[in-house]
mmCIF file of C-alpha atoms in Angstrom:
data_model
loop_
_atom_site.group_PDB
_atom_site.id
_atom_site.type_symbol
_atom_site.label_atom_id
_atom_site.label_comp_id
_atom_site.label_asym_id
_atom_site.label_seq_id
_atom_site.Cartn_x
_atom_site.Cartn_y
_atom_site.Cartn_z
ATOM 1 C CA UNK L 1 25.859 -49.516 -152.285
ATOM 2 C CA UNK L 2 28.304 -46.864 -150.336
ATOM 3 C CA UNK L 3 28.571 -43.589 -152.511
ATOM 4 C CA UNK L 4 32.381 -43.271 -153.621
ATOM 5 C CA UNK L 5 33.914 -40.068 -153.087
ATOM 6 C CA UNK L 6 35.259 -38.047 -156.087
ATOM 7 C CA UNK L 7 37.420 -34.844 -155.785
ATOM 8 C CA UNK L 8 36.167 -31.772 -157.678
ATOM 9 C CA UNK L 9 40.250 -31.707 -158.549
ATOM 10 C CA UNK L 10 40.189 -35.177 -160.202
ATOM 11 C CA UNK L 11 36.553 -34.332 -162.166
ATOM 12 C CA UNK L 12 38.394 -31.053 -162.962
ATOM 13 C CA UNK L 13 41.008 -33.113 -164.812
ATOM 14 C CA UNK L 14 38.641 -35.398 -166.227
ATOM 15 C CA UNK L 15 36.445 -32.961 -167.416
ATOM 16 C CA UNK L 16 39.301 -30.290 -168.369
ATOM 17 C CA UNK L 17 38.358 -27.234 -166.248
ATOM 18 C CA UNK L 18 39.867 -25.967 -163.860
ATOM 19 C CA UNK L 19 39.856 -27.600 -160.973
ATOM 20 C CA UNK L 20 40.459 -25.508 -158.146
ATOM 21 C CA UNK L 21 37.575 -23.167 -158.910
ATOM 22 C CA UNK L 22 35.135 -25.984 -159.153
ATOM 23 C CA UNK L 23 36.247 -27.234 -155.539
ATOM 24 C CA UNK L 24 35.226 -23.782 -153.843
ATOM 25 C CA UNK L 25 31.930 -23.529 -156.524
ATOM 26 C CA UNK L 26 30.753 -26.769 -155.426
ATOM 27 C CA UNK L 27 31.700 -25.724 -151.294
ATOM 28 C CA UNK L 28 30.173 -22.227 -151.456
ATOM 29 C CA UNK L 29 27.137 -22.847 -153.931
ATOM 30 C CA UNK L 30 26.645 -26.361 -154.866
ATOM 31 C CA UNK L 31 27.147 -28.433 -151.677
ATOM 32 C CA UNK L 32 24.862 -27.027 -149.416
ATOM 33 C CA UNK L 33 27.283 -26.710 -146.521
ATOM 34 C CA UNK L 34 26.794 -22.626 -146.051
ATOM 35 C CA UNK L 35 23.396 -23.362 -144.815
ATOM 36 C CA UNK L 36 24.299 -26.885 -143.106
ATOM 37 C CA UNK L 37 22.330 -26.122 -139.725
ATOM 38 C CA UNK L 38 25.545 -28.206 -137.707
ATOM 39 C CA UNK L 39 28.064 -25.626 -139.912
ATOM 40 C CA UNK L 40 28.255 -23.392 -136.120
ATOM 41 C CA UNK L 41 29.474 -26.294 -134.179
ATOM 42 C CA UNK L 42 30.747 -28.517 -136.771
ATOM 43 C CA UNK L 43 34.574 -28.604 -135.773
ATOM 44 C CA UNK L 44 33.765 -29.131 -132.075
ATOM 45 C CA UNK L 45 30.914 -31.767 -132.432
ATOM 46 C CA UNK L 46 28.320 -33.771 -134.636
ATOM 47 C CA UNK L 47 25.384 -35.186 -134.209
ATOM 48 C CA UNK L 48 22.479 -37.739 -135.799
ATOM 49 C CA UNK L 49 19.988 -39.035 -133.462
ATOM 50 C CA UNK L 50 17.999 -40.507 -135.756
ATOM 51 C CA UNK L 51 21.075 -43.009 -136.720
ATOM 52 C CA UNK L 52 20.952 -44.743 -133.064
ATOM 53 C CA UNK L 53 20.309 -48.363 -133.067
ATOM 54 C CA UNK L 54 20.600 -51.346 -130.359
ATOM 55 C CA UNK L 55 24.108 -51.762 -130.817
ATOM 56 C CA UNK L 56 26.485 -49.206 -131.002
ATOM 57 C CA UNK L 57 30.538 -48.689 -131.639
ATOM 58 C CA UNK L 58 32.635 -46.646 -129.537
ATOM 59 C CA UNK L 59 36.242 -45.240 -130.244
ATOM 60 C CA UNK L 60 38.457 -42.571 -131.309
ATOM 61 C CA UNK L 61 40.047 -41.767 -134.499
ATOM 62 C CA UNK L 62 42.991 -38.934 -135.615
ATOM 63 C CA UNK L 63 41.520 -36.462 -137.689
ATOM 64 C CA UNK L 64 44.381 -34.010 -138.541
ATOM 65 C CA UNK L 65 47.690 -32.903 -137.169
ATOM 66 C CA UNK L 66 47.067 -35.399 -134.648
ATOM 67 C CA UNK L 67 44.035 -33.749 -132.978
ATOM 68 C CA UNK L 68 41.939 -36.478 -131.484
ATOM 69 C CA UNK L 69 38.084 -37.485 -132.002
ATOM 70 C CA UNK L 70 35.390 -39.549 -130.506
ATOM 71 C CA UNK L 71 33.611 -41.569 -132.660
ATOM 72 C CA UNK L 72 29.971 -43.359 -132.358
ATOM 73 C CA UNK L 73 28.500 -45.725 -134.367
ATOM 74 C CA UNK L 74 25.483 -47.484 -135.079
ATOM 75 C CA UNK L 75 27.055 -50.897 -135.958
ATOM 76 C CA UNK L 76 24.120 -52.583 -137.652
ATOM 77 C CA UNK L 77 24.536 -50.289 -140.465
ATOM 78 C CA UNK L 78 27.484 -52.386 -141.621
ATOM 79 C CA UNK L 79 29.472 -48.718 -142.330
ATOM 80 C CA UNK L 80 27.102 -47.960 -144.852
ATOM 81 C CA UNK L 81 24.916 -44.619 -145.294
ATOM 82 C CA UNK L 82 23.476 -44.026 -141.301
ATOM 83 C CA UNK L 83 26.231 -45.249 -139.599
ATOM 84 C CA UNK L 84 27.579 -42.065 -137.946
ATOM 85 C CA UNK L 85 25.999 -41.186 -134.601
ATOM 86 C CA UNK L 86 28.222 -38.526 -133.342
ATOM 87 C CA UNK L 87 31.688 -36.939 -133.365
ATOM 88 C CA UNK L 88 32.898 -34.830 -131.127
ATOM 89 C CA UNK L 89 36.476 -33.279 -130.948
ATOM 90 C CA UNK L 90 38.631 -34.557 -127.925
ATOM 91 C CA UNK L 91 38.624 -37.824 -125.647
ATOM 92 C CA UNK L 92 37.669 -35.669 -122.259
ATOM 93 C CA UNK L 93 34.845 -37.459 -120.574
ATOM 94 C CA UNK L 94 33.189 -34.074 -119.521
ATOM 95 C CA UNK L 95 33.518 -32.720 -122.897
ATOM 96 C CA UNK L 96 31.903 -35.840 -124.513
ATOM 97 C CA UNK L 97 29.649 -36.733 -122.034
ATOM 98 C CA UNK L 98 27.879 -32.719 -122.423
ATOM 99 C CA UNK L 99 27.520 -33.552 -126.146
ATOM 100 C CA UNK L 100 26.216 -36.903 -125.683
ATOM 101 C CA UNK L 101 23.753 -36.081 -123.434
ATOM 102 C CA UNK L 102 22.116 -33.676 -126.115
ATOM 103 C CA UNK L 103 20.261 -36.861 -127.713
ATOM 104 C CA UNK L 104 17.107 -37.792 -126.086
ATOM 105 C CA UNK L 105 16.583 -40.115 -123.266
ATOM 106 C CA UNK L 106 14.157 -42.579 -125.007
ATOM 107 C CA UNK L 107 17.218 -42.578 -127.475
ATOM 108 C CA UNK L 108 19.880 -43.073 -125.258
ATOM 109 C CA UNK L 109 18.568 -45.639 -123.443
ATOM 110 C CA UNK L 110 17.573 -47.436 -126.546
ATOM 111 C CA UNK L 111 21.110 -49.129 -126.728
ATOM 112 C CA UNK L 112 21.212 -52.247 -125.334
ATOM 113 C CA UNK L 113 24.904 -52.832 -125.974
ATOM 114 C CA UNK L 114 27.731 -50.891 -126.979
ATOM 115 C CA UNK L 115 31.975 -52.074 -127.841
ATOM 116 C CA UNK L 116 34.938 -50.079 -126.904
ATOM 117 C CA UNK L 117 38.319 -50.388 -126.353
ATOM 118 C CA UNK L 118 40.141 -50.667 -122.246
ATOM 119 C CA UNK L 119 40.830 -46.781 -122.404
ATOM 120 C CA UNK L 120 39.080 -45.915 -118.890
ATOM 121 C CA UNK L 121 37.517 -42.558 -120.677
ATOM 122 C CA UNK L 122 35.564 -44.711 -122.869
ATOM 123 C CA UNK L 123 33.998 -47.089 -120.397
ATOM 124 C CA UNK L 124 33.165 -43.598 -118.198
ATOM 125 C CA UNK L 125 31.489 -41.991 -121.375
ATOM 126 C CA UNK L 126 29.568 -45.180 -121.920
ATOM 127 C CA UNK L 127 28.709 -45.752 -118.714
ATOM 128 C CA UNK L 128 27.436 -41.994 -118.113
ATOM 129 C CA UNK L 129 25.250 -42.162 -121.399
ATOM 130 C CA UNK L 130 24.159 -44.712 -122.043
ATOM 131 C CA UNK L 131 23.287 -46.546 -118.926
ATOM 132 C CA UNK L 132 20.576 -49.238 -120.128
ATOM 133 C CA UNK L 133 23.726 -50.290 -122.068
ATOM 134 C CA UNK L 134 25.720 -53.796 -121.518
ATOM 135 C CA UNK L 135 29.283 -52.531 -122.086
ATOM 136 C CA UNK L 136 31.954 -54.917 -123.949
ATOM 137 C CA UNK L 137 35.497 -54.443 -124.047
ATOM 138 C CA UNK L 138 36.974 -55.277 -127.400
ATOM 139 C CA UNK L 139 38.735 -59.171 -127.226
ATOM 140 C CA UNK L 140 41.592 -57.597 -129.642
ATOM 141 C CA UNK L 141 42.671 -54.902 -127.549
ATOM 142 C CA UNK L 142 42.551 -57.606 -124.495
ATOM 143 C CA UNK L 143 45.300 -59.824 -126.697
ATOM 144 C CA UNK L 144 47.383 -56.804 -127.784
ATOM 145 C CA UNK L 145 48.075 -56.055 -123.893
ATOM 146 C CA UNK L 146 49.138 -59.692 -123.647
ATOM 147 C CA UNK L 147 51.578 -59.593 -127.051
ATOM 148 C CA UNK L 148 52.870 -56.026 -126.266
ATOM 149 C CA UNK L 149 53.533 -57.566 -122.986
ATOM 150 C CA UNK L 150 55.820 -60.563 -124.513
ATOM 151 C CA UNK L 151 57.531 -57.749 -126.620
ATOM 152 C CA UNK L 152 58.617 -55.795 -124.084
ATOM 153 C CA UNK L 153 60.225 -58.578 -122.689
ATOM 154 C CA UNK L 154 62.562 -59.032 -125.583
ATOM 155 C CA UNK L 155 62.734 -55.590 -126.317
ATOM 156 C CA UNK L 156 64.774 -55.725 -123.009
ATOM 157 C CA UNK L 157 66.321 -59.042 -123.558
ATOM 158 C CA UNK L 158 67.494 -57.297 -126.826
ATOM 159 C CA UNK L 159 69.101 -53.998 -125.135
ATOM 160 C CA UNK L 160 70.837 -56.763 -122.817
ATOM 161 C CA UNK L 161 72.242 -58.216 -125.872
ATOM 162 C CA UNK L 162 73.142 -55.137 -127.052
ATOM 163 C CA UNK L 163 75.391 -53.889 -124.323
ATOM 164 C CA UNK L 164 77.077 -57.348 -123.549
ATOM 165 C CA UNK L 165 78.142 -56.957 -127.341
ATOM 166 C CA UNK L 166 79.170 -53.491 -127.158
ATOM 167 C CA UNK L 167 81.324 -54.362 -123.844
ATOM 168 C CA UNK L 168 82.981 -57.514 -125.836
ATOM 169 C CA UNK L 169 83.621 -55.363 -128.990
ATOM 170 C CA UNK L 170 85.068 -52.605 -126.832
ATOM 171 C CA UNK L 171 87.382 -55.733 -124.844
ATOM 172 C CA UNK L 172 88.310 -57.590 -128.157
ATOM 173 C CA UNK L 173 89.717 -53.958 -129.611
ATOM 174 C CA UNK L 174 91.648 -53.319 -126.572
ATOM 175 C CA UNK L 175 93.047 -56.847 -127.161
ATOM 176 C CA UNK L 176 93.900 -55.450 -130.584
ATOM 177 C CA UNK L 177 91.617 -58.528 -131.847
ATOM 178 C CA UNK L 178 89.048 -57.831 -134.721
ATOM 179 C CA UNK L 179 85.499 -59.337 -132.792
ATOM 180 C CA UNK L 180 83.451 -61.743 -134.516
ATOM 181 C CA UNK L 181 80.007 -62.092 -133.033
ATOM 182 C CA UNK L 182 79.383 -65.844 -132.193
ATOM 183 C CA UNK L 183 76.042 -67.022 -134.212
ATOM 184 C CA UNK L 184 73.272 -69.937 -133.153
ATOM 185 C CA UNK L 185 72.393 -72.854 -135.882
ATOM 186 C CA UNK L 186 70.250 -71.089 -137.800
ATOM 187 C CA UNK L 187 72.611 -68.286 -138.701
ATOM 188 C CA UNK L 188 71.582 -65.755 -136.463
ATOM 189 C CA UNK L 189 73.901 -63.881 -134.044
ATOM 190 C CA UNK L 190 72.161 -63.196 -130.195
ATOM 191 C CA UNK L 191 71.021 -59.366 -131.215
ATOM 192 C CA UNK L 192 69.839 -60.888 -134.791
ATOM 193 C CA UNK L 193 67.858 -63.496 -132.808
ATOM 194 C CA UNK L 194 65.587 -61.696 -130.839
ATOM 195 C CA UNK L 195 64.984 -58.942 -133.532
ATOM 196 C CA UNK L 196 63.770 -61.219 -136.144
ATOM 197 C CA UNK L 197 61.782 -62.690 -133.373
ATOM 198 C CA UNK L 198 59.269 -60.023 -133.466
ATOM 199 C CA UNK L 199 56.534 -61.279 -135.689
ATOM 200 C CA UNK L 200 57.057 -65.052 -134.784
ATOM 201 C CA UNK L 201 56.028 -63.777 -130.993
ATOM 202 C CA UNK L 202 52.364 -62.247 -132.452
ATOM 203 C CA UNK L 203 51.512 -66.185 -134.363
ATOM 204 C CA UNK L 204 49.711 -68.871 -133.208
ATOM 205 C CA UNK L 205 52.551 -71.822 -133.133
ATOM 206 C CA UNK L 206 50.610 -73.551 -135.726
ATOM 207 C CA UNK L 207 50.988 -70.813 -138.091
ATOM 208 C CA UNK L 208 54.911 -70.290 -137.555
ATOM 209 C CA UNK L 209 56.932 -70.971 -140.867
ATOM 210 C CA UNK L 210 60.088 -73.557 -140.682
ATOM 211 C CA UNK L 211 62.591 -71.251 -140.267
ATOM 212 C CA UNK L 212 60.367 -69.317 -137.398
ATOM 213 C CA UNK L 213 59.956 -72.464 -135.831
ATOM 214 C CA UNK L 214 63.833 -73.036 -135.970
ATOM 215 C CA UNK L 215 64.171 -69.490 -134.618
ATOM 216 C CA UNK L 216 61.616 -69.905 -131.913
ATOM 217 C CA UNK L 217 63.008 -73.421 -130.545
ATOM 218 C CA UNK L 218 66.628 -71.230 -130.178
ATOM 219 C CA UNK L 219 64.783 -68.029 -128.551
ATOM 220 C CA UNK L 220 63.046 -70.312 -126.427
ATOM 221 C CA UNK L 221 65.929 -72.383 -125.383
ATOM 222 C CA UNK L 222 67.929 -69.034 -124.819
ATOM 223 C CA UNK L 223 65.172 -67.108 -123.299
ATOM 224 C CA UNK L 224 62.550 -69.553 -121.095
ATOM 225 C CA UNK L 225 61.076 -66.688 -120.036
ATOM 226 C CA UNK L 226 60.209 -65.310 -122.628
ATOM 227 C CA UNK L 227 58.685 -68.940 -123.762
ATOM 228 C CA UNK L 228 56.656 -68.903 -120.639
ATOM 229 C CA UNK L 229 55.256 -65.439 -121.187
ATOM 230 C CA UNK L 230 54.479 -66.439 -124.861
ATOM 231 C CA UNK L 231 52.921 -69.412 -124.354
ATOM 232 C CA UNK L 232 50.552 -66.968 -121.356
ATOM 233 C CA UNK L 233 49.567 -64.659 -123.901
ATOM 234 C CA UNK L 234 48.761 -67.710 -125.835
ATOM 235 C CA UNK L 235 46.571 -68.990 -123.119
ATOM 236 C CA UNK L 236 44.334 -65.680 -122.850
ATOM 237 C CA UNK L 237 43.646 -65.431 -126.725
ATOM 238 C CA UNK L 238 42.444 -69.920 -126.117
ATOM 239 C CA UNK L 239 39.842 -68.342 -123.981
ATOM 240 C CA UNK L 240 38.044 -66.054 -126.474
ATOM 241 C CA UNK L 241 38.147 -69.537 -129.096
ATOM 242 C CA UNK L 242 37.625 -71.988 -126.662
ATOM 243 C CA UNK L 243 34.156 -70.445 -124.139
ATOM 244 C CA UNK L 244 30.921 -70.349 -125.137
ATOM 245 C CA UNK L 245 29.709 -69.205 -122.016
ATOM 246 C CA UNK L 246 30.418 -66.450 -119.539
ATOM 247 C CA UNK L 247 30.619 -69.112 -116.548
ATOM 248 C CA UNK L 248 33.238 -71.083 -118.058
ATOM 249 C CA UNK L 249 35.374 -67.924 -119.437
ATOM 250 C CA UNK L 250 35.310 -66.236 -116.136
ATOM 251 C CA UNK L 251 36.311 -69.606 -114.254
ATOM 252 C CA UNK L 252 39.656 -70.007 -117.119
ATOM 253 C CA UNK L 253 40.303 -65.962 -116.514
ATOM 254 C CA UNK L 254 40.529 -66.153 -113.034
ATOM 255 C CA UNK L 255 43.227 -69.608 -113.465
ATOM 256 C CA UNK L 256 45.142 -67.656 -115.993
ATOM 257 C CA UNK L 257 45.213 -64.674 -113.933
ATOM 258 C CA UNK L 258 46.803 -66.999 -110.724
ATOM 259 C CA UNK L 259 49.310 -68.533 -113.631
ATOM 260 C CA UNK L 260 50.688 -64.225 -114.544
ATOM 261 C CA UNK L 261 50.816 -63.804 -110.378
ATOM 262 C CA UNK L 262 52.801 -67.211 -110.174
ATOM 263 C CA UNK L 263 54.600 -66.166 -113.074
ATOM 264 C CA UNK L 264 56.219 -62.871 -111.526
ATOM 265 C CA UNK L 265 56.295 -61.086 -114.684
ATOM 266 C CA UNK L 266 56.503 -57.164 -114.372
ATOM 267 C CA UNK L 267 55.168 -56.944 -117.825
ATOM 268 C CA UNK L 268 51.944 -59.598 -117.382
ATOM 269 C CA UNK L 269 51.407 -57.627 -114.375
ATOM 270 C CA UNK L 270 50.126 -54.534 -115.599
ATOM 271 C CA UNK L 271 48.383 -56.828 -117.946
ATOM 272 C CA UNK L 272 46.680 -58.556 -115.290
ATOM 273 C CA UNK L 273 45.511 -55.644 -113.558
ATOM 274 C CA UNK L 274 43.999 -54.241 -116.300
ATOM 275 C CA UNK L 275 41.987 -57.476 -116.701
ATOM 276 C CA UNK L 276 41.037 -57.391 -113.216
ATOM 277 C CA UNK L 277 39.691 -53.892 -113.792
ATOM 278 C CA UNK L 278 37.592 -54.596 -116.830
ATOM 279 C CA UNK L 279 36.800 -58.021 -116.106
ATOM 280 C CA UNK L 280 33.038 -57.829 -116.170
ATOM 281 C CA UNK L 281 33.217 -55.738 -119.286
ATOM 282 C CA UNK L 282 35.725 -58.493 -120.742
ATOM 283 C CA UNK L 283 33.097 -61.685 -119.863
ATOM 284 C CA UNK L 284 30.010 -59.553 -121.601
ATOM 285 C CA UNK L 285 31.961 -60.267 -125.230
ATOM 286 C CA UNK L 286 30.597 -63.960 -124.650
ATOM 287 C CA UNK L 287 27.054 -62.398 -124.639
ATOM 288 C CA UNK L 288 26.579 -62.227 -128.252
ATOM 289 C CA UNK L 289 30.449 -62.654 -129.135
ATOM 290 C CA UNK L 290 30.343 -58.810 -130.058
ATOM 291 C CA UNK L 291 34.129 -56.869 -130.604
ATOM 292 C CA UNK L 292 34.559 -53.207 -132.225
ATOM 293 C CA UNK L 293 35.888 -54.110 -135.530
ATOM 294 C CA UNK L 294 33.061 -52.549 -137.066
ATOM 295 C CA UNK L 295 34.172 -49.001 -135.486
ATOM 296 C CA UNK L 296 37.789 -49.726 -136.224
ATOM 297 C CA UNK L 297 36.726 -50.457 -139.714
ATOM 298 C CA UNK L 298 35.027 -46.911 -139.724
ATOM 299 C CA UNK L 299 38.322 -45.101 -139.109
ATOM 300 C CA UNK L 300 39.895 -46.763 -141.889
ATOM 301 C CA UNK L 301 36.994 -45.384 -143.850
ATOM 302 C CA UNK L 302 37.679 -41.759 -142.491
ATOM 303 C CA UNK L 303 41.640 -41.967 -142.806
ATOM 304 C CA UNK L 304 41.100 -43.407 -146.460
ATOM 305 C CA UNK L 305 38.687 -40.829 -147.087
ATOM 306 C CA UNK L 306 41.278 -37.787 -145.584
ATOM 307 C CA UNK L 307 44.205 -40.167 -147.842
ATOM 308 C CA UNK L 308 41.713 -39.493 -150.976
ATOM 309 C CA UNK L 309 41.376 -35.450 -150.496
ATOM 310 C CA UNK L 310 45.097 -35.150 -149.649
ATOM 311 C CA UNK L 311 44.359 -33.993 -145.775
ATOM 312 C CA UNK L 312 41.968 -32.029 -143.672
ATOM 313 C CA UNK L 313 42.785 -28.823 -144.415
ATOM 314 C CA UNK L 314 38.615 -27.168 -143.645
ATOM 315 C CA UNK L 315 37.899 -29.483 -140.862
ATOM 316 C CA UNK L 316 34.372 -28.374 -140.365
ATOM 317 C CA UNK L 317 34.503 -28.644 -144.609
ATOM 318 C CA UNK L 318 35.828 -32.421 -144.153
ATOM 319 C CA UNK L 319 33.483 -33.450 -141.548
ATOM 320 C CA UNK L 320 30.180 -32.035 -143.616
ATOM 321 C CA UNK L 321 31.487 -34.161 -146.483
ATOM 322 C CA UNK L 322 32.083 -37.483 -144.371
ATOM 323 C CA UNK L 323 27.994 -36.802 -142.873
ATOM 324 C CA UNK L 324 27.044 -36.326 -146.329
ATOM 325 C CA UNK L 325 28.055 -40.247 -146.857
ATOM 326 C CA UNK L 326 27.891 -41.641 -144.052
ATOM 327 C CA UNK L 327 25.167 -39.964 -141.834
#
């Protein structure tokens, strides 16, 4: 069972005594941390070789003030006490890389597989350290280039909107008329439409409500591209549900990739280069069907955690506390 986290403020009030001084008691006496032998280099990086394991998570999490930190995991730990590998402060390949490369060889190379996100710094720092491991991009950060993709196209079907109403408000008061924004069936005027579209865009078709599916059949009447790049983004999430095997998933990759080229979309096109780039890191998920939720589930832990002590104001402080549970 994980250890919950109490604030010596909160047992202050519980207990009625003043809280404050217990917090630095239990820092400068009680905890330990004075003689913590990571306390010199504890803002800058953490480590705990003995919590490697086959299959390691990979990503990076915002500590404070929006300073940025890599994050390693051993995932069969579930987030539970020996989880935390390392943290080190930054994203810099050369600056993570020289504190990865502190844990031992016969360690290191005792990964046989590790998840991470399309960030290109990531696949470099897993690549340079842990080389006996298969890499796999995450399936969810795959999708969410295909959705953000869809959005931006009626993001900018919106702003279009926008100005073609501005231009007939400006004509109808020159007219000395008051202007009345025509509206579709469902209620909705052409702005309205494709901002309430936002969340129908991210659902399966299956899962769309009545009224989204009213809304959609008018978007997509009014907008077939945007129906065309939905129903793409559609197509590449089919793939992850539909494959078993890395054969098949590469041969339905490379067809959707020919359908975003055919399709001329600006948008899909960055999309579909980034597949391109990652593709043999993309067909390794279907391997073992691994993703990083477990290390994206470990910064929720640390931002809850940083939520229950009201910020990071001792960072070195913070991170002794968060090792104290979870390395």
């Amino acid at each position: 069972m994980d250890k919950l986290p109490v604030g010596c403020r909160l047992l202050g009030t519980l207990f009625g005594v003043d809280g404050e001084l217990l917090e630095r008691q239990y820092r400068n006496h009680l905890s330990g941390y004075l003689c913590w032998e990571q306390l010199p280099h504890a803002e800058e990086w953490l480590l705990f070789e003995k919590n490697i394991g086959v299959y390691v998570g990979l990503d990076e999490v915002c500590l404070s003030r929006g300073e940025l930190y890599t994050v390693l995991i051993n995932k069969e730990r579930k987030g539970r006490s020996g989880s935390l590998i390392a943290v080190v402060k930054g994203t810099d390949v050369k600056t993570v890389t020289s504190v990865l490369l502190r844990l031992s060889r016969r360690r290191r190379f005792q990964v046989r597989e590790i998840t991470m996100d399309m960030a290109p710094n990531m696949e470099q720092i897993a690549r340079l350290c842990f080389p006996a491991a298969r890499r796999v991009t995450d399936r969810f950060h795959v999708q969410k280039l295909a959705y953000e993709a869809v959005q931006d196209m009626r993001v900018k079907a919106r702003w279009e909107a926008l100005d073609e109403e501005s231009v007939q408000i400006a004509h109808a008061k020159a007219c000395g008329k008051i202007y009345h924004a025509p509206v579709f069936e469902n209620g909705d005027s052409r702005k309205q439409l494709l901002s309430r579209s936002i969340y129908l865009l991210y659902k399966k078709e299956s899962l769309w409500t009545e009224s989204q599916r009213v809304r959609a059949g008018i978007l997509f009447r009014e907008y077939p591209d945007i129906k065309k790049a939905y129903y793409l983004s559609m197509r590449l999430g089919l793939i992850y549900h539909q494959c078993r095997y890395k054969d098949a998933a590469l041969t339905h990759l490379a067809r959707w990739y020919d359908e975003v080229e055919k399709s001329g979309f600006l948008a899909f096109g960055r999309v579909a280069r980034s597949v391109q780039m990652h593709y043999r890191e993309i067909i390794n998920f279907f391997d073992r069907r691994s993703t990083n939720a477990a290390s994206e589930s470990f910064n929720a832990k640390i931002k809850e955690f940083r939520t229950q002590f009201r910020g990071v104001k001792d960072r070195a402080f913070f991170l002794f506390r968060l090792a104290k549970i979870y390395a």
